[in-house]
Amino acid sequence: MSDAKIRIVFMGTPDFAVPSLKILVENGYNIVGVITSTDKMGGRGGKTLLQSAVKKYALTQDLKILQPKNLKSKKFVEELRSLKADLQIIIAFRMLPVVVWDMPPLGTYNLHGSILPSYRGAAPLNWAVINGEEETGVTSFKLKHEIDTGDTLISRTIKIEKTDTAGSLHDKMMVLAGEVILNTVKTIEAGDIVLQTQDESKVSKAPKIFHKDCSIDFDNNGDKIYNFIRGLSPYPTSWMTFRGKKLKVFWADFIFTDHTEEVSTIITDDKSYLHVYCKNGYLSLLDVQWEGRRRMEVAQFLNGLN
């Protein structure tokens, strides 16, 4: 347990951020405030109040929670300042105005899902898988005005298996993120900070992915399509058109073979298999979802069409 009196404000929203908050709490750090997204109405009929994963955990620990709509509002800035934080930790949150990230004397540190300066941007995990990388990682860095450009403190790598999807990699990386955040805070607390300037010659981008970007282009080699599918699974999910409707594809196997079929040709027995040809073989779709239906294994999906 830590005996330090360092005062920490934690900012985050999704489940990816929860292990990092949890590990700080469990190591006795003084979390004086948790900033997260506002509650929203959702679920069936939009009648259920939805709270962020970070808020749900913070409530179990009786932590002070702030949910500002406007990070620049005078009321929020004054309330944040009243917490007298020495340090702010940010994971999977919104862009912060200067008045917020420049507030604590020890600075504001962010956790990014890549080994910076590679894959700067909103979707580093997805793009690493889509591009067929064999490893990625997480990096803590001191925030400054330009997105993901701050001096780095700690980086740790993780292997990307050929069977990993964005979802499975997410689950492994969020555990690693917690370990890096704990080491980051311990390093800052001890005054052993050695920041490294990012090498701008090694920058690569990981822009936000929109629905239109998720359409599968079968006029590619199968290994590239395979990486594309798993890099978007389970979200935002790759898709194709099948019998006039959009079909989400969560998983597929690539079978390398010579063939004379035209690219995008679909072959199915309407019972057990659904194959789509590409340049150097075909994709055997295994886990799919038609619009308006639930996610299914392909045999169940095909049987439901009969």
mmCIF file of C-alpha atoms in Angstrom:
data_model
loop_
_atom_site.group_PDB
_atom_site.id
_atom_site.type_symbol
_atom_site.label_atom_id
_atom_site.label_comp_id
_atom_site.label_asym_id
_atom_site.label_seq_id
_atom_site.Cartn_x
_atom_site.Cartn_y
_atom_site.Cartn_z
ATOM 1 C CA MET A 1 0.000 0.000 0.000
ATOM 2 C CA SER A 2 1.190 3.529 -0.720
ATOM 3 C CA ASP A 3 1.691 5.967 2.162
ATOM 4 C CA ALA A 4 1.923 8.928 -0.179
ATOM 5 C CA LYS A 5 -0.474 11.864 0.039
ATOM 6 C CA ILE A 6 -0.389 12.526 -3.692
ATOM 7 C CA ARG A 7 -3.849 13.637 -4.804
ATOM 8 C CA ILE A 8 -5.049 12.099 -8.077
ATOM 9 C CA VAL A 9 -7.953 12.907 -10.361
ATOM 10 C CA PHE A 10 -8.819 10.047 -12.708
ATOM 11 C CA MET A 11 -10.610 10.637 -16.019
ATOM 12 C CA GLY A 12 -12.070 7.813 -18.087
ATOM 13 C CA THR A 13 -15.280 6.293 -19.397
ATOM 14 C CA PRO A 14 -15.298 2.724 -20.881
ATOM 15 C CA ASP A 15 -14.427 -0.642 -19.375
ATOM 16 C CA PHE A 16 -10.901 -0.319 -20.805
ATOM 17 C CA ALA A 17 -10.201 2.346 -18.150
ATOM 18 C CA VAL A 18 -11.585 0.428 -15.158
ATOM 19 C CA PRO A 19 -8.572 -1.831 -14.382
ATOM 20 C CA SER A 20 -6.335 1.255 -14.236
ATOM 21 C CA LEU A 21 -8.591 3.015 -11.737
ATOM 22 C CA LYS A 22 -9.042 -0.205 -9.787
ATOM 23 C CA ILE A 23 -5.306 -0.891 -9.459
ATOM 24 C CA LEU A 24 -4.689 2.621 -8.142
ATOM 25 C CA VAL A 25 -7.465 2.239 -5.565
ATOM 26 C CA GLU A 26 -6.217 -1.188 -4.510
ATOM 27 C CA ASN A 27 -2.701 0.202 -4.029
ATOM 28 C CA GLY A 28 -3.949 2.862 -1.649
ATOM 29 C CA TYR A 29 -3.670 5.926 -3.857
ATOM 30 C CA ASN A 30 -5.741 8.954 -2.952
ATOM 31 C CA ILE A 31 -8.274 9.314 -5.773
ATOM 32 C CA VAL A 32 -9.874 12.666 -4.957
ATOM 33 C CA GLY A 33 -12.151 12.701 -7.985
ATOM 34 C CA VAL A 34 -13.316 10.645 -10.954
ATOM 35 C CA ILE A 35 -14.379 12.460 -14.126
ATOM 36 C CA THR A 36 -16.483 10.463 -16.544
ATOM 37 C CA SER A 37 -19.181 10.821 -19.196
ATOM 38 C CA THR A 38 -22.723 11.883 -18.432
ATOM 39 C CA ASP A 39 -25.428 9.247 -18.017
ATOM 40 C CA LYS A 40 -27.532 8.479 -21.065
ATOM 41 C CA MET A 41 -30.877 6.869 -21.733
ATOM 42 C CA GLY A 42 -30.634 3.683 -23.778
ATOM 43 C CA GLY A 43 -31.553 0.018 -23.955
ATOM 44 C CA ARG A 44 -34.832 -1.256 -25.337
ATOM 45 C CA GLY A 45 -37.071 1.706 -26.003
ATOM 46 C CA GLY A 46 -34.462 4.112 -24.644
ATOM 47 C CA LYS A 47 -35.902 3.754 -21.138
ATOM 48 C CA THR A 48 -32.846 2.533 -19.248
ATOM 49 C CA LEU A 49 -30.368 4.905 -17.580
ATOM 50 C CA LEU A 50 -26.895 3.926 -18.779
ATOM 51 C CA GLN A 51 -23.854 4.740 -16.661
ATOM 52 C CA SER A 52 -20.251 4.490 -17.787
ATOM 53 C CA ALA A 53 -18.177 1.511 -16.678
ATOM 54 C CA VAL A 54 -15.865 3.885 -14.788
ATOM 55 C CA LYS A 55 -18.779 5.443 -12.921
ATOM 56 C CA LYS A 56 -20.136 2.032 -11.925
ATOM 57 C CA TYR A 57 -16.788 1.068 -10.404
ATOM 58 C CA ALA A 58 -16.298 4.479 -8.754
ATOM 59 C CA LEU A 59 -19.681 4.132 -7.049
ATOM 60 C CA THR A 60 -18.601 0.841 -5.456
ATOM 61 C CA GLN A 61 -15.601 2.637 -3.949
ATOM 62 C CA ASP A 62 -17.554 5.706 -2.811
ATOM 63 C CA LEU A 63 -15.338 7.989 -4.912
ATOM 64 C CA LYS A 64 -16.322 11.549 -5.770
ATOM 65 C CA ILE A 65 -17.728 11.601 -9.297
ATOM 66 C CA LEU A 66 -18.047 14.529 -11.698
ATOM 67 C CA GLN A 67 -19.899 14.216 -15.028
ATOM 68 C CA PRO A 68 -19.511 17.523 -16.858
ATOM 69 C CA LYS A 69 -21.219 18.138 -20.173
ATOM 70 C CA ASN A 70 -18.847 21.009 -20.919
ATOM 71 C CA LEU A 71 -15.215 20.668 -19.842
ATOM 72 C CA LYS A 72 -14.685 24.402 -20.317
ATOM 73 C CA SER A 73 -17.585 25.518 -18.130
ATOM 74 C CA LYS A 74 -16.672 27.799 -15.263
ATOM 75 C CA LYS A 75 -18.576 25.639 -12.794
ATOM 76 C CA PHE A 76 -16.702 22.473 -13.729
ATOM 77 C CA VAL A 77 -13.285 24.136 -13.839
ATOM 78 C CA GLU A 78 -13.845 25.615 -10.376
ATOM 79 C CA GLU A 79 -15.053 22.276 -8.991
ATOM 80 C CA LEU A 80 -12.053 20.488 -10.513
ATOM 81 C CA ARG A 81 -9.683 23.085 -9.076
ATOM 82 C CA SER A 82 -11.268 22.659 -5.643
ATOM 83 C CA LEU A 83 -10.114 19.026 -5.629
ATOM 84 C CA LYS A 84 -6.508 20.307 -5.467
ATOM 85 C CA ALA A 85 -5.145 17.400 -7.475
ATOM 86 C CA ASP A 86 -1.388 16.986 -7.770
ATOM 87 C CA LEU A 87 -1.765 14.696 -10.778
ATOM 88 C CA GLN A 88 -4.378 13.775 -13.376
ATOM 89 C CA ILE A 89 -4.550 10.383 -15.102
ATOM 90 C CA ILE A 90 -6.504 10.077 -18.352
ATOM 91 C CA ILE A 91 -7.602 6.859 -20.090
ATOM 92 C CA ALA A 92 -10.135 6.710 -22.920
ATOM 93 C CA PHE A 93 -11.746 10.059 -22.240
ATOM 94 C CA ARG A 94 -12.484 13.200 -24.225
ATOM 95 C CA MET A 95 -10.104 15.850 -25.504
ATOM 96 C CA LEU A 96 -9.239 18.190 -22.652
ATOM 97 C CA PRO A 97 -9.002 21.971 -22.850
ATOM 98 C CA VAL A 98 -5.726 23.534 -21.728
ATOM 99 C CA VAL A 99 -7.319 24.929 -18.574
ATOM 100 C CA VAL A 100 -8.012 21.349 -17.476
ATOM 101 C CA TRP A 101 -4.894 19.423 -18.484
ATOM 102 C CA ASP A 102 -2.523 22.183 -17.398
ATOM 103 C CA MET A 103 -4.048 22.460 -13.927
ATOM 104 C CA PRO A 104 -2.202 19.971 -11.653
ATOM 105 C CA PRO A 105 1.407 20.763 -10.624
ATOM 106 C CA LEU A 106 2.669 17.265 -11.512
ATOM 107 C CA GLY A 107 0.921 17.355 -14.882
ATOM 108 C CA THR A 108 -1.668 15.266 -16.673
ATOM 109 C CA TYR A 109 -0.659 11.841 -18.009
ATOM 110 C CA ASN A 110 -2.554 9.932 -20.672
ATOM 111 C CA LEU A 111 -2.502 6.219 -21.531
ATOM 112 C CA HIS A 112 -2.478 5.446 -25.262
ATOM 113 C CA GLY A 113 -3.104 2.026 -26.799
ATOM 114 C CA SER A 114 0.061 1.782 -28.885
ATOM 115 C CA ILE A 115 3.808 2.198 -28.670
ATOM 116 C CA LEU A 116 4.024 5.878 -29.473
ATOM 117 C CA PRO A 117 4.703 7.500 -31.866
ATOM 118 C CA SER A 118 3.162 4.605 -33.818
ATOM 119 C CA TYR A 119 -0.601 4.678 -34.306
ATOM 120 C CA ARG A 120 -1.445 8.105 -33.003
ATOM 121 C CA GLY A 121 -5.187 8.649 -33.138
ATOM 122 C CA ALA A 122 -8.575 7.359 -32.070
ATOM 123 C CA ALA A 123 -8.349 3.677 -33.102
ATOM 124 C CA PRO A 124 -4.802 2.385 -32.514
ATOM 125 C CA LEU A 125 -5.825 -1.103 -31.475
ATOM 126 C CA ASN A 126 -8.027 -1.659 -34.536
ATOM 127 C CA TRP A 127 -5.435 -0.405 -36.995
ATOM 128 C CA ALA A 128 -2.643 -2.505 -35.503
ATOM 129 C CA VAL A 129 -4.680 -5.656 -36.167
ATOM 130 C CA ILE A 130 -5.921 -4.490 -39.579
ATOM 131 C CA ASN A 131 -2.332 -3.827 -40.658
ATOM 132 C CA GLY A 132 -1.204 -7.282 -39.551
ATOM 133 C CA GLU A 133 1.176 -6.095 -36.840
ATOM 134 C CA GLU A 134 2.745 -8.818 -34.701
ATOM 135 C CA GLU A 135 2.881 -6.665 -31.583
ATOM 136 C CA THR A 136 1.560 -3.448 -30.140
ATOM 137 C CA GLY A 137 1.416 -2.051 -26.615
ATOM 138 C CA VAL A 138 0.516 0.835 -24.370
ATOM 139 C CA THR A 139 2.307 4.084 -23.566
ATOM 140 C CA SER A 140 1.913 6.615 -20.796
ATOM 141 C CA PHE A 141 2.812 10.164 -21.774
ATOM 142 C CA LYS A 142 2.575 13.679 -20.424
ATOM 143 C CA LEU A 143 -0.251 15.532 -22.082
ATOM 144 C CA LYS A 144 0.296 18.607 -24.191
ATOM 145 C CA HIS A 145 -1.817 20.482 -26.716
ATOM 146 C CA GLU A 146 -1.237 18.371 -29.852
ATOM 147 C CA ILE A 147 -2.995 14.994 -29.662
ATOM 148 C CA ASP A 148 -0.784 12.009 -28.694
ATOM 149 C CA THR A 149 2.433 13.995 -29.114
ATOM 150 C CA GLY A 150 3.525 14.451 -25.492
ATOM 151 C CA ASP A 151 6.801 13.143 -24.083
ATOM 152 C CA THR A 152 6.501 9.464 -23.137
ATOM 153 C CA LEU A 153 7.207 7.956 -19.735
ATOM 154 C CA ILE A 154 6.543 4.179 -19.845
ATOM 155 C CA SER A 155 5.836 1.809 -22.755
ATOM 156 C CA ARG A 156 5.096 -1.898 -22.628
ATOM 157 C CA THR A 157 4.587 -4.235 -25.591
ATOM 158 C CA ILE A 158 2.124 -7.084 -26.102
ATOM 159 C CA LYS A 159 2.076 -9.789 -28.779
ATOM 160 C CA ILE A 160 -0.752 -9.852 -31.309
ATOM 161 C CA GLU A 161 -1.711 -13.447 -32.053
ATOM 162 C CA LYS A 162 -2.954 -14.402 -35.518
ATOM 163 C CA THR A 163 -6.235 -15.400 -33.900
ATOM 164 C CA ASP A 164 -6.668 -12.140 -31.992
ATOM 165 C CA THR A 165 -9.569 -9.874 -32.797
ATOM 166 C CA ALA A 166 -9.771 -6.250 -31.749
ATOM 167 C CA GLY A 167 -11.965 -7.502 -28.897
ATOM 168 C CA SER A 168 -9.582 -10.122 -27.527
ATOM 169 C CA LEU A 169 -6.626 -7.761 -27.850
ATOM 170 C CA HIS A 170 -8.620 -5.048 -26.051
ATOM 171 C CA ASP A 171 -9.172 -7.365 -23.092
ATOM 172 C CA LYS A 172 -5.477 -8.219 -22.816
ATOM 173 C CA MET A 173 -4.345 -4.645 -23.291
ATOM 174 C CA MET A 174 -6.595 -3.185 -20.600
ATOM 175 C CA VAL A 175 -4.863 -5.390 -18.010
ATOM 176 C CA LEU A 176 -1.463 -4.240 -19.272
ATOM 177 C CA ALA A 177 -2.721 -0.648 -19.180
ATOM 178 C CA GLY A 178 -3.459 -0.967 -15.474
ATOM 179 C CA GLU A 179 0.070 -2.191 -14.782
ATOM 180 C CA VAL A 180 1.570 0.685 -16.777
ATOM 181 C CA ILE A 181 -0.608 3.267 -15.016
ATOM 182 C CA LEU A 182 0.426 1.949 -11.608
ATOM 183 C CA ASN A 183 4.110 2.101 -12.578
ATOM 184 C CA THR A 184 3.588 5.556 -14.049
ATOM 185 C CA VAL A 185 2.122 6.905 -10.812
ATOM 186 C CA LYS A 186 4.810 5.218 -8.721
ATOM 187 C CA THR A 187 7.512 6.758 -10.929
ATOM 188 C CA ILE A 188 5.994 10.242 -10.665
ATOM 189 C CA GLU A 189 5.513 9.832 -6.921
ATOM 190 C CA ALA A 190 9.154 8.859 -6.474
ATOM 191 C CA GLY A 191 10.385 11.755 -8.604
ATOM 192 C CA ASP A 192 12.172 9.380 -10.987
ATOM 193 C CA ILE A 193 10.624 10.865 -14.132
ATOM 194 C CA VAL A 194 12.664 10.519 -17.319
ATOM 195 C CA LEU A 195 10.578 11.670 -20.251
ATOM 196 C CA GLN A 196 11.396 10.742 -23.837
ATOM 197 C CA THR A 197 10.633 12.993 -26.805
ATOM 198 C CA GLN A 198 8.705 11.183 -29.524
ATOM 199 C CA ASP A 199 10.585 10.576 -32.767
ATOM 200 C CA GLU A 200 8.486 12.360 -35.411
ATOM 201 C CA SER A 201 10.134 10.332 -38.194
ATOM 202 C CA LYS A 202 8.417 7.193 -36.848
ATOM 203 C CA VAL A 203 4.877 8.555 -36.625
ATOM 204 C CA SER A 204 1.970 6.537 -37.998
ATOM 205 C CA LYS A 205 -1.726 7.350 -37.766
ATOM 206 C CA ALA A 206 -4.768 5.490 -36.433
ATOM 207 C CA PRO A 207 -7.749 7.632 -37.432
ATOM 208 C CA LYS A 208 -11.298 7.073 -36.228
ATOM 209 C CA ILE A 209 -13.103 4.353 -38.181
ATOM 210 C CA PHE A 210 -16.571 5.065 -39.542
ATOM 211 C CA HIS A 211 -19.238 2.636 -40.736
ATOM 212 C CA LYS A 212 -18.512 3.363 -44.393
ATOM 213 C CA ASP A 213 -14.878 2.414 -43.827
ATOM 214 C CA CYS A 214 -15.878 -1.085 -42.671
ATOM 215 C CA SER A 215 -17.090 -2.392 -46.037
ATOM 216 C CA ILE A 216 -15.075 -5.454 -47.041
ATOM 217 C CA ASP A 217 -13.199 -5.083 -50.322
ATOM 218 C CA PHE A 218 -12.844 -8.601 -51.695
ATOM 219 C CA ASP A 219 -10.589 -7.307 -54.469
ATOM 220 C CA ASN A 220 -7.662 -7.947 -52.126
ATOM 221 C CA ASN A 221 -5.561 -10.877 -51.008
ATOM 222 C CA GLY A 222 -7.279 -13.037 -48.410
ATOM 223 C CA ASP A 223 -4.771 -12.461 -45.617
ATOM 224 C CA LYS A 224 -5.410 -8.723 -45.857
ATOM 225 C CA ILE A 225 -9.184 -9.243 -45.719
ATOM 226 C CA TYR A 226 -8.750 -11.667 -42.781
ATOM 227 C CA ASN A 227 -6.856 -8.999 -40.830
ATOM 228 C CA PHE A 228 -9.463 -6.406 -41.782
ATOM 229 C CA ILE A 229 -12.303 -8.550 -40.431
ATOM 230 C CA ARG A 230 -10.628 -9.389 -37.133
ATOM 231 C CA GLY A 231 -9.370 -5.826 -36.689
ATOM 232 C CA LEU A 232 -12.974 -4.599 -36.717
ATOM 233 C CA SER A 233 -14.462 -7.398 -34.617
ATOM 234 C CA PRO A 234 -16.579 -7.046 -32.567
ATOM 235 C CA TYR A 235 -16.730 -3.288 -33.116
ATOM 236 C CA PRO A 236 -17.279 -1.371 -35.330
ATOM 237 C CA THR A 237 -17.601 -4.610 -37.382
ATOM 238 C CA SER A 238 -16.821 -5.277 -41.025
ATOM 239 C CA TRP A 239 -19.715 -5.789 -43.418
ATOM 240 C CA MET A 240 -20.647 -6.888 -46.922
ATOM 241 C CA THR A 241 -23.805 -7.007 -48.994
ATOM 242 C CA PHE A 242 -25.606 -10.349 -49.165
ATOM 243 C CA ARG A 243 -28.893 -10.745 -50.999
ATOM 244 C CA GLY A 244 -29.489 -7.019 -50.962
ATOM 245 C CA LYS A 245 -28.859 -6.509 -47.253
ATOM 246 C CA LYS A 246 -25.854 -5.589 -45.129
ATOM 247 C CA LEU A 247 -24.304 -8.601 -43.451
ATOM 248 C CA LYS A 248 -21.932 -7.975 -40.561
ATOM 249 C CA VAL A 249 -18.949 -10.327 -40.481
ATOM 250 C CA PHE A 250 -17.333 -10.980 -37.094
ATOM 251 C CA TRP A 251 -15.094 -13.893 -38.026
ATOM 252 C CA ALA A 252 -13.965 -15.819 -41.090
ATOM 253 C CA ASP A 253 -11.267 -18.253 -42.174
ATOM 254 C CA PHE A 254 -9.135 -17.599 -45.233
ATOM 255 C CA ILE A 255 -8.491 -20.542 -47.530
ATOM 256 C CA PHE A 256 -5.673 -20.033 -50.015
ATOM 257 C CA THR A 257 -6.365 -21.675 -53.361
ATOM 258 C CA ASP A 258 -6.090 -21.091 -57.079
ATOM 259 C CA HIS A 259 -9.472 -20.452 -58.669
ATOM 260 C CA THR A 260 -11.215 -19.028 -61.709
ATOM 261 C CA GLU A 261 -14.122 -17.381 -59.864
ATOM 262 C CA GLU A 262 -14.636 -13.637 -60.140
ATOM 263 C CA VAL A 263 -13.730 -11.627 -57.052
ATOM 264 C CA SER A 264 -16.732 -11.229 -54.678
ATOM 265 C CA THR A 265 -18.449 -14.363 -56.018
ATOM 266 C CA ILE A 266 -20.525 -15.907 -53.217
ATOM 267 C CA ILE A 267 -20.905 -19.684 -53.008
ATOM 268 C CA THR A 268 -23.232 -21.283 -50.461
ATOM 269 C CA ASP A 269 -25.223 -24.479 -50.001
ATOM 270 C CA ASP A 270 -27.760 -22.475 -47.931
ATOM 271 C CA LYS A 271 -27.137 -24.918 -45.083
ATOM 272 C CA SER A 272 -23.614 -24.983 -43.686
ATOM 273 C CA TYR A 273 -21.169 -22.761 -45.552
ATOM 274 C CA LEU A 274 -20.938 -19.284 -47.033
ATOM 275 C CA HIS A 275 -17.809 -18.609 -49.092
ATOM 276 C CA VAL A 276 -16.745 -15.356 -50.757
ATOM 277 C CA TYR A 277 -13.928 -15.368 -53.301
ATOM 278 C CA CYS A 278 -11.039 -12.926 -53.259
ATOM 279 C CA LYS A 279 -7.858 -12.639 -55.343
ATOM 280 C CA ASN A 280 -5.973 -15.652 -54.015
ATOM 281 C CA GLY A 281 -8.612 -17.862 -52.431
ATOM 282 C CA TYR A 282 -11.833 -17.451 -50.538
ATOM 283 C CA LEU A 283 -13.150 -16.386 -47.147
ATOM 284 C CA SER A 284 -15.296 -18.905 -45.301
ATOM 285 C CA LEU A 285 -17.630 -16.775 -43.189
ATOM 286 C CA LEU A 286 -18.189 -18.242 -39.729
ATOM 287 C CA ASP A 287 -19.779 -15.627 -37.458
ATOM 288 C CA VAL A 288 -22.255 -13.167 -38.965
ATOM 289 C CA GLN A 289 -25.234 -10.916 -38.293
ATOM 290 C CA TRP A 290 -27.850 -9.706 -40.718
ATOM 291 C CA GLU A 291 -29.417 -6.341 -40.030
ATOM 292 C CA GLY A 292 -32.369 -6.744 -37.684
ATOM 293 C CA ARG A 293 -31.230 -10.157 -36.465
ATOM 294 C CA ARG A 294 -28.966 -11.438 -33.727
ATOM 295 C CA ARG A 295 -25.371 -12.538 -34.217
ATOM 296 C CA MET A 296 -25.100 -16.209 -35.275
ATOM 297 C CA GLU A 297 -22.785 -18.948 -36.452
ATOM 298 C CA VAL A 298 -23.063 -19.201 -40.206
ATOM 299 C CA ALA A 299 -24.930 -22.545 -40.278
ATOM 300 C CA GLN A 300 -27.581 -21.225 -37.931
ATOM 301 C CA PHE A 301 -27.803 -18.047 -39.986
ATOM 302 C CA LEU A 302 -28.259 -19.955 -43.257
ATOM 303 C CA ASN A 303 -30.819 -22.336 -41.797
ATOM 304 C CA GLY A 304 -32.809 -19.325 -40.629
ATOM 305 C CA LEU A 305 -33.114 -18.170 -44.237
ATOM 306 C CA ASN A 306 -34.906 -21.295 -45.365
#
